[in-house]
Backbone as a ProteinNet text record, in pm:
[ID]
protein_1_A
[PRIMARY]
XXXXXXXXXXXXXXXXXXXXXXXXXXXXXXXXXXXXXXXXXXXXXXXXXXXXXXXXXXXXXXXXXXXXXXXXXXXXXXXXXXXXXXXXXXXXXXXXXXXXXXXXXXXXXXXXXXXXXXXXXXXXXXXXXXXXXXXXXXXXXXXXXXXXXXXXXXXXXXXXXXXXXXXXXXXXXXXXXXXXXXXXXXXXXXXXXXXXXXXXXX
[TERTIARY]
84.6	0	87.9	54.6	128.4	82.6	151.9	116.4	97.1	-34.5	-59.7	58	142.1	229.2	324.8	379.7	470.1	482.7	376.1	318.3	313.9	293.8	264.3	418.3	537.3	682.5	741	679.5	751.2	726.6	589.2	519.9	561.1	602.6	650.1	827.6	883	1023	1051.6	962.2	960	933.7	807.7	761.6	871	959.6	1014.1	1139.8	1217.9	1288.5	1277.6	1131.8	1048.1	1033.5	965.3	1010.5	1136	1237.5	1352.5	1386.4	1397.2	1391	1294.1	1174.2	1062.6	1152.8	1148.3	1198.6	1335	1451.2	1555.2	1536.6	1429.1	1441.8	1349.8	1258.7	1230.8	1260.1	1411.8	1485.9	1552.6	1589.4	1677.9	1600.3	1485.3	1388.1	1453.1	1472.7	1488.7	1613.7	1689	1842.4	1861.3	1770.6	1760.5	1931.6	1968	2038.7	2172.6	2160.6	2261.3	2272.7	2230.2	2181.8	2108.5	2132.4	2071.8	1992.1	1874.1	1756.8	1735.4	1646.2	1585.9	1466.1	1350.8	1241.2	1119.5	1095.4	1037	1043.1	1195.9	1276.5	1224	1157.1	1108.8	997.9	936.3	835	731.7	602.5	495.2	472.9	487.8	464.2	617.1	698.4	842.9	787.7	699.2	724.3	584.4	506.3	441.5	445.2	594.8	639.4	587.5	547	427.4	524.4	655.7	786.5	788.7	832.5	888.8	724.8	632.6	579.4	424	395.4	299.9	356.7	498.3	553.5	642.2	701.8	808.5	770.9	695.7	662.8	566.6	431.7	319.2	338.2	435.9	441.3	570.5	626.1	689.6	634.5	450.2	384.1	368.5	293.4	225.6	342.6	470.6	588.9	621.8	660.7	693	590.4	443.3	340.5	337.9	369.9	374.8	478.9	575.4	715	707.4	587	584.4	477.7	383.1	253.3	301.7	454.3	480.9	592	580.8	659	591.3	662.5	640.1	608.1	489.1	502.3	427.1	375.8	363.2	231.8	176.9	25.9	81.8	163.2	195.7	195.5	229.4	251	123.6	119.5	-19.4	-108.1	-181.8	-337.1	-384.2	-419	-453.1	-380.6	-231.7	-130.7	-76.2	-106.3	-135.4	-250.1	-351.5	-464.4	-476.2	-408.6	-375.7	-323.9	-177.5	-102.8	-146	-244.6	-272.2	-402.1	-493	-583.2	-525.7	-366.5	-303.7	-287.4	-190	-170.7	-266.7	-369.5	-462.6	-536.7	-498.4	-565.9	-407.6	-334.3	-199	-124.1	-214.7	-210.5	-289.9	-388.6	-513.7	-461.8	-424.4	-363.5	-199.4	-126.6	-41.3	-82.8	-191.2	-290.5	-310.8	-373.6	-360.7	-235.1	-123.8	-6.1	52.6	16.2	27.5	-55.9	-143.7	-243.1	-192.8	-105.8	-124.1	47.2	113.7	214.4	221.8	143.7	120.3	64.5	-50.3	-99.1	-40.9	92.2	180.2	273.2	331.9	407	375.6	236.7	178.8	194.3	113.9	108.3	272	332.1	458.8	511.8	508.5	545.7	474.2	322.9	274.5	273.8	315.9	288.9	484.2	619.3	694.9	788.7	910.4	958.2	988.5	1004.6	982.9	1159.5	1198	1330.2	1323.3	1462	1454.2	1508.5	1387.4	1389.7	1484.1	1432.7	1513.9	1429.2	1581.2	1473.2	1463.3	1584.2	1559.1	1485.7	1352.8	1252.1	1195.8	1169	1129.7	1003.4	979	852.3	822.1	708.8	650.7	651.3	768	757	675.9	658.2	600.1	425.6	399.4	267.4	117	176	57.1	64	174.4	205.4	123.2	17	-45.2	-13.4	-70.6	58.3	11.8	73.2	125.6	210.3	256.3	377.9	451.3	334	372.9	428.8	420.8	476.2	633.5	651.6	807.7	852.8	781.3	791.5	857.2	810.4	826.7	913.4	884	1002.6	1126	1236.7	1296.8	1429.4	1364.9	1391.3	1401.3	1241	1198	1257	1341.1	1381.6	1514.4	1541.8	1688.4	1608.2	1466.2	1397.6	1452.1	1439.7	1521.1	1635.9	1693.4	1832.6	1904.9	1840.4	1906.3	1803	1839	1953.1	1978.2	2079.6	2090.7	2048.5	2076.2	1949.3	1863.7	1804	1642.6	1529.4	1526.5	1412	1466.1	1605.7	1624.1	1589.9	1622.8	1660.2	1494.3	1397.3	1274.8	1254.5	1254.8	1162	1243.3	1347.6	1386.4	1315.8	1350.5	1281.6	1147.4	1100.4	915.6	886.8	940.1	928	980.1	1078	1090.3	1009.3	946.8	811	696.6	674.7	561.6	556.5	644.3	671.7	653.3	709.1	722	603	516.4	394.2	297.2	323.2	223.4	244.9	332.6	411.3	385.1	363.3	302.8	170.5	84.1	-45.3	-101.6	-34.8	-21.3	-11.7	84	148	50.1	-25.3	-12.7	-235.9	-266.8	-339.3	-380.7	-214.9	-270.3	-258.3	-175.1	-150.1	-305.6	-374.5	-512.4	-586.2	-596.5	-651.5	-603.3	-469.2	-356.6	-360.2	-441.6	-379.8	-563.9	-680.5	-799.5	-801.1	-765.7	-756.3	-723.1	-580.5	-514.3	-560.4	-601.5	-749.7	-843.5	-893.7	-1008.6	-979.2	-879.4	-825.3	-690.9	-624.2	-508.2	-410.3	-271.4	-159.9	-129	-92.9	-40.6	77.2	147.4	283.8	203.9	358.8	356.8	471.4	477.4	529.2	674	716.6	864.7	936	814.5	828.5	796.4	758.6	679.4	798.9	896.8	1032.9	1117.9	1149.1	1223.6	1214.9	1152.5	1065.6	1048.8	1132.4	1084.9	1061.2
-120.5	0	125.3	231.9	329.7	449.8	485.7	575.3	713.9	768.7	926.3	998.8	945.9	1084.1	1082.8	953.1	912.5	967.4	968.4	1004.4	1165.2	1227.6	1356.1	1365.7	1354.5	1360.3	1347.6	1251.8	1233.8	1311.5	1353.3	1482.9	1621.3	1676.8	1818.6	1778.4	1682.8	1685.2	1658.5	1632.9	1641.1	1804.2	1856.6	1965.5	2169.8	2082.5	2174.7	2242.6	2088.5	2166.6	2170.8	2116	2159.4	2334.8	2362.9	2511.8	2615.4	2537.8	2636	2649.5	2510.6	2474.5	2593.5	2592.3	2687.2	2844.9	2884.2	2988.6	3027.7	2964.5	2957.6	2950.8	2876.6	2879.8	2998	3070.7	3185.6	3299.1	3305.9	3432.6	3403	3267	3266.8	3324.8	3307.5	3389.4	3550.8	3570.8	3714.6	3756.8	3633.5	3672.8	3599.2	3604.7	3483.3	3503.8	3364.2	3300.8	3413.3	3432	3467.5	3679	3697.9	3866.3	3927.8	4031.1	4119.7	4248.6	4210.1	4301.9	4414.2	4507.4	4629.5	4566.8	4610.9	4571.1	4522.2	4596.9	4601.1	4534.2	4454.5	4345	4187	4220	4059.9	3999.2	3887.1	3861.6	3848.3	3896.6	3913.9	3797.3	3694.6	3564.6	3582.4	3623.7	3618.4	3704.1	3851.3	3866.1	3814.4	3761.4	3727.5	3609.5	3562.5	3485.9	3405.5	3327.8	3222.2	3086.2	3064.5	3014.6	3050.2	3202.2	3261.6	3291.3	3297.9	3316.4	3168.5	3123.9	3035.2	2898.1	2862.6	2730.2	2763	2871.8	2873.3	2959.5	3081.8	3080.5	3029.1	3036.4	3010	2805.7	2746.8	2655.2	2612.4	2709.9	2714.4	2663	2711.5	2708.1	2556.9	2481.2	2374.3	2265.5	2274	2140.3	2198	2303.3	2274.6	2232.4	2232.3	2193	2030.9	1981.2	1863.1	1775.6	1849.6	1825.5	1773.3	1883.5	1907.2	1818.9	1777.9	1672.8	1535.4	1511.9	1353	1343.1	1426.4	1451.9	1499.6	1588.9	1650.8	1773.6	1862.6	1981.8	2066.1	2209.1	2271.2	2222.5	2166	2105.2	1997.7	1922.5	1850	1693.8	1597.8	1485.4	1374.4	1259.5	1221.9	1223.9	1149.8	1172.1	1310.7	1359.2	1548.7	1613.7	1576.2	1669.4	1615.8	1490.6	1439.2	1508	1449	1490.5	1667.5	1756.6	1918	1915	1888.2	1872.6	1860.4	1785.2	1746.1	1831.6	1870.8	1923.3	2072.9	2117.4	2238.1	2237.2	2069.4	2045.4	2054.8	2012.8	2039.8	2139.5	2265.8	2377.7	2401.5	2429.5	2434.6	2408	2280.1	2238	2231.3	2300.6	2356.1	2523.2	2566.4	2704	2610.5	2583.3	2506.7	2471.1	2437.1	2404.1	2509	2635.8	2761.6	2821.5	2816.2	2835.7	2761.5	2605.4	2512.4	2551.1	2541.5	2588.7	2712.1	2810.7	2951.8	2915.7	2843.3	2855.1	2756.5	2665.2	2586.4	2680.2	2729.1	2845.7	2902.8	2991	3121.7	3027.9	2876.9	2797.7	2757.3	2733.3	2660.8	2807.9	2911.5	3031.7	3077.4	3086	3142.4	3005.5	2917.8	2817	2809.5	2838.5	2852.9	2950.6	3101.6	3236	3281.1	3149.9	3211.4	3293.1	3333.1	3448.9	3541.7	3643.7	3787.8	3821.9	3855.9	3868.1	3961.3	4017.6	4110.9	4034.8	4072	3966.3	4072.9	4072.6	4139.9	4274.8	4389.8	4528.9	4579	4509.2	4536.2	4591.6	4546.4	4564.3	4416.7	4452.6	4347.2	4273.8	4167.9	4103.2	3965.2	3900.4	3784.8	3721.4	3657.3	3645.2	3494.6	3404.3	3266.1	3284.8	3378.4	3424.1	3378	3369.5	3343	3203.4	3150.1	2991.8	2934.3	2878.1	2813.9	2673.9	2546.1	2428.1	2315.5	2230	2117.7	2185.1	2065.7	2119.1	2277	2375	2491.3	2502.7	2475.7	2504.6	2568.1	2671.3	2664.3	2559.1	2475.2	2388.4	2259.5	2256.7	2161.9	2163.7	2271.9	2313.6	2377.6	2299.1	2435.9	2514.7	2506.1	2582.9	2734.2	2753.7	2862	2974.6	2880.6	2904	3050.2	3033.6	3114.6	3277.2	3293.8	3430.6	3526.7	3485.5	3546.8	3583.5	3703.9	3721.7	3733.3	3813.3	3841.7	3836.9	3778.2	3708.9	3558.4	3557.5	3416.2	3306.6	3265.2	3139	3162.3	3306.8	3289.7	3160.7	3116.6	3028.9	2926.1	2857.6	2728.7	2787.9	2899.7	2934.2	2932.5	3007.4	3004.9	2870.3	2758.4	2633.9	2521.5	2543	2448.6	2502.6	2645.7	2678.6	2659	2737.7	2701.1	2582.7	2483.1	2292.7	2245.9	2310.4	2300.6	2344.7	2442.8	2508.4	2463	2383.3	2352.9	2156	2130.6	1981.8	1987.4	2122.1	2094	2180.7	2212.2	2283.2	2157.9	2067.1	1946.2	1862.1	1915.2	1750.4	1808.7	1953.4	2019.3	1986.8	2021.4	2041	1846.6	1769.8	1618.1	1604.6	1616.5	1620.5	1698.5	1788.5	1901.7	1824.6	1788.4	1684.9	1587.7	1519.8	1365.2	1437.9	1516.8	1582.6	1622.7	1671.8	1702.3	1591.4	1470.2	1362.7	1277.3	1295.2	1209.1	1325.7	1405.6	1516.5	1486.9	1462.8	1436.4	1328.2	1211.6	1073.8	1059.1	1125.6	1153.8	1240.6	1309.8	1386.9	1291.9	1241.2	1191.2	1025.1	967.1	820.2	833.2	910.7	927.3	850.6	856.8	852.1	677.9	578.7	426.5	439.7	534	518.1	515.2	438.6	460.6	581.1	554.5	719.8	671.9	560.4	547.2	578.7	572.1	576.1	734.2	763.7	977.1	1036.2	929.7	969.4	1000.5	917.2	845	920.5	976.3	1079.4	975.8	948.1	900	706.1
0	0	0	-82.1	-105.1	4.6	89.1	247.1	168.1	231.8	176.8	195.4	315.1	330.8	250.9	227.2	117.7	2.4	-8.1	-182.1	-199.7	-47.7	-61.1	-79.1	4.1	4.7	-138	-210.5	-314.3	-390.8	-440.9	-434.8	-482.5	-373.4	-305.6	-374.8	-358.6	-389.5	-574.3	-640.7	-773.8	-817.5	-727.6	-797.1	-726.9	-639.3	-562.8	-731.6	-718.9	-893.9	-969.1	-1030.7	-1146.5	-1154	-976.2	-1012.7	-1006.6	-1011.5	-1048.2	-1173.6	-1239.8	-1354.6	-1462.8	-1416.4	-1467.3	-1456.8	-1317.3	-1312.6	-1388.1	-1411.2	-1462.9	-1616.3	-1673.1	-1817.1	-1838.7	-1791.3	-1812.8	-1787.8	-1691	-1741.5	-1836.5	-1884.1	-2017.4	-2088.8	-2127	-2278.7	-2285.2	-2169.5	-2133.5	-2256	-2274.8	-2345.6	-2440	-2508.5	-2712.5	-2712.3	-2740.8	-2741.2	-2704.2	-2548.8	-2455.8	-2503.8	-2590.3	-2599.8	-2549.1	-2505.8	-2429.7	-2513.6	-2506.6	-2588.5	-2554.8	-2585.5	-2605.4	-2513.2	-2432	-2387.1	-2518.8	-2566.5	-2708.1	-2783.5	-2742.1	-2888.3	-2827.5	-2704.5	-2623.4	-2650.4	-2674.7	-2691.3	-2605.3	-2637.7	-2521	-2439.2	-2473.2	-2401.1	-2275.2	-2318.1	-2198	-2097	-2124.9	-2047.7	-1906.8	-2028.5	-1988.7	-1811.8	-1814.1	-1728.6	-1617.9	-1758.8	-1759	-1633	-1671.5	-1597.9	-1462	-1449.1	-1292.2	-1237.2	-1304.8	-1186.1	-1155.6	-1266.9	-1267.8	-1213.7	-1285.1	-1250.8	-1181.3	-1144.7	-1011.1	-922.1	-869.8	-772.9	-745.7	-806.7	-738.7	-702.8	-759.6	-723.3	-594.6	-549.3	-414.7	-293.3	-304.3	-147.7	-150.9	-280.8	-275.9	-284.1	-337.1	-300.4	-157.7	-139.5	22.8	147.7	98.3	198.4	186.9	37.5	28.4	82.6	84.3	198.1	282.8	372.1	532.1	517.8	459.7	461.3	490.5	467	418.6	546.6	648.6	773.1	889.9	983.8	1113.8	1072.1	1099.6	1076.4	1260.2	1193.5	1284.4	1370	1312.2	1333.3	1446	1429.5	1558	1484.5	1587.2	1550.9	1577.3	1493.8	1528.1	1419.3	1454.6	1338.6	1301.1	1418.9	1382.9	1297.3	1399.4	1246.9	1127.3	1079.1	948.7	895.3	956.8	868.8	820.5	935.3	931.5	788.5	809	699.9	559.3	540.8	461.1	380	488	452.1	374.8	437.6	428.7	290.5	201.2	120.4	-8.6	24	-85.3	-125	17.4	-76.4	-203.7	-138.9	-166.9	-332.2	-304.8	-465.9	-560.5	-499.4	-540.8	-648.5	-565.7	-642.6	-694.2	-653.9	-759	-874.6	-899.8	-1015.9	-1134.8	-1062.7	-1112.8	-1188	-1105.1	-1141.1	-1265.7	-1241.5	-1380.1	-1483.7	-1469.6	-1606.5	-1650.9	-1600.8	-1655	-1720.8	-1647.7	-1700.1	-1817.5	-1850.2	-1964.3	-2071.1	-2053.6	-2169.6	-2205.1	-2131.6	-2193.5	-2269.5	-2217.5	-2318.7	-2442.4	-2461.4	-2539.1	-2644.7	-2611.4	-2682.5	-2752.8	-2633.8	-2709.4	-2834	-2791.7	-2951.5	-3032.8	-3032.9	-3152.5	-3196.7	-3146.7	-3226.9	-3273.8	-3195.5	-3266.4	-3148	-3167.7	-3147.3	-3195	-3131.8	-3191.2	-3228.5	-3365.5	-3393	-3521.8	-3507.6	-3681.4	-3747.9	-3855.5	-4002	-4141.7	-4257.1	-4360.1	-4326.4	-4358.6	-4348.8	-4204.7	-4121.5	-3992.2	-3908	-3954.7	-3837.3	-3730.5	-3633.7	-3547.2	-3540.9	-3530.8	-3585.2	-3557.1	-3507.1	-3479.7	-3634.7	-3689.8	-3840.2	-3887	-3792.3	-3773.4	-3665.6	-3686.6	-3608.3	-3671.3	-3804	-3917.7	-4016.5	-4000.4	-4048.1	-4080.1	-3932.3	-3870.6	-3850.2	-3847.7	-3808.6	-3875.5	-3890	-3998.4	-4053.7	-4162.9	-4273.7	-4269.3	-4270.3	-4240.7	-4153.1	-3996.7	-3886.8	-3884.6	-3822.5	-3782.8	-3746.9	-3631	-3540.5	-3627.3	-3732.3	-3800	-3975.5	-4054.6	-4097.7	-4076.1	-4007.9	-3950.7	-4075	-4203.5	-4293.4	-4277.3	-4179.6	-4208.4	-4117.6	-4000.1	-3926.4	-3935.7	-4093	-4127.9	-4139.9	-4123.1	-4183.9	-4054.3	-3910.3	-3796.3	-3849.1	-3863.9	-3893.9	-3755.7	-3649.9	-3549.5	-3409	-3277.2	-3287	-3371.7	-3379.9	-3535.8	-3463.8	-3339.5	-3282.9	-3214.5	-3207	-3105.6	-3141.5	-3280.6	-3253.6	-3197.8	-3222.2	-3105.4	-2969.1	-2929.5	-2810.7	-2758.3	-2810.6	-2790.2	-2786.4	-2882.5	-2911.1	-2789.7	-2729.3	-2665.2	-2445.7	-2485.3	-2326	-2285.4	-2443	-2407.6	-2392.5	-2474.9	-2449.7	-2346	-2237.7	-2103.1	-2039.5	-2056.4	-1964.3	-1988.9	-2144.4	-2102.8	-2060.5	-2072.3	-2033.4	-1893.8	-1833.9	-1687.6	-1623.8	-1678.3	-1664.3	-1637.8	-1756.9	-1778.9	-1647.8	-1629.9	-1513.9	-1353.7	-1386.8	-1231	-1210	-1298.2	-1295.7	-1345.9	-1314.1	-1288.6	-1152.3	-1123.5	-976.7	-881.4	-903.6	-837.5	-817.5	-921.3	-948.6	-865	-867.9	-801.4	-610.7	-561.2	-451.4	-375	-509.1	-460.7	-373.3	-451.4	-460.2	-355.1	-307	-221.2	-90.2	-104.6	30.6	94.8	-5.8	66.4	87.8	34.6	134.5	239.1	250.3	382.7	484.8	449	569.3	607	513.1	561.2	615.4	550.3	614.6	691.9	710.6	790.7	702.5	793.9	762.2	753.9	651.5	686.9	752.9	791.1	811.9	985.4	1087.5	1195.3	1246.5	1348.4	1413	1394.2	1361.4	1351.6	1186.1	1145.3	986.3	921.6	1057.4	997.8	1042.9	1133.1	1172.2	1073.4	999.8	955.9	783.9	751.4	623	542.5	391.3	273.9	331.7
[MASK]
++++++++++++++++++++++++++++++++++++++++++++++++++++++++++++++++++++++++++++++++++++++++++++++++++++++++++++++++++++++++++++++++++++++++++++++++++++++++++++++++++++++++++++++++++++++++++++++++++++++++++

């Protein structure tokens, strides 16, 4: 049998560097491929920071409650402060949820509309905004990829972060999911572990 608290522990410790990860690849957007832009020269989805703030902060409260759910916390030791814990956990990952969904949408958005780069004629421009997808896709010809003149790899640089943000968006709002589901059992059926084992953490 798999112990609620267990599950909450394992939990909270997947989704803790998922959000650095998040946060870290969305100040990279900040610098297409390691350059430092104009504000104007960024794309609306970066700053949108769908990363630092949907998948890395707002997901700070709900892995560290899931932490403290699958251990000793302030609630005390015992059935009460399991079941505390837990009940804490699921609002927790309740808005963790929020945070996933928003940071999946700004990912999803920024790879299908493109990054924003100067093309011929040096003006700046969403030049893959209107494609639309199959065959056409940037995503998928990356022919089309050479129309960016500058910086000369923003679309890798775009297509590899946003596919980190939104992989790890998908994998929060999973997690963040089953936490819901694993944090009301554990309220309402308590903890399988015994007190030597709530010792003892994983």
């Amino acid at each position: 049998m798999c112990c609620t608290g267990k599950c909450a522990r394992l939990v909270g410790l997947i989704l803790l560097p998922s959000a650095f990860v998040c946060m870290l690849s969305n100040l990279l957007l900040f610098f297409p491929d390691g350059k430092s832009l104009d504000n104007d020269q960024i794309s609306l989805q970066v700053w949108l920071m769908g990363g630092l703030i949907g998948g890395g902060l707002f997901m700070l409260c709900p892995s560290c409650s899931a932490i403290r759910a699958g251990g000793k916390g302030c609630c005390g030791n015992g059935c009460c402060g399991n079941r505390c814990r837990m009940l804490n956990s699921v609002f927790s990952s309740a808005f963790g949820l929020v945070g996933a969904i928003y940071c999946t949408s700004v990912a999803s958005a920024g790879l299908a509309i493109g990054p924003k780069c100067q093309v011929a004629g040096g003006s700046w421009e969403y030049p893959f905004e209107d494609l639309g997808t199959g065959n056409s896709s940037y995503l998928v010809n990356q022919t089309l990829w050479s129309i960016c003149e500058y910086p000369k790899n923003a679309v890798m640089w775009h297509v590899v972060l946003f596919s980190i943000l939104l992989s790890m968006g998908v994998l929060q709002l999973v997690l963040c999911g089953i936490q819901v589901v694993n944090g009301c059992l554990g309220c309402i059926c308590g903890d399988c572990r015994d007190s030597k084992e709530d010792e003892g953490g994983l």
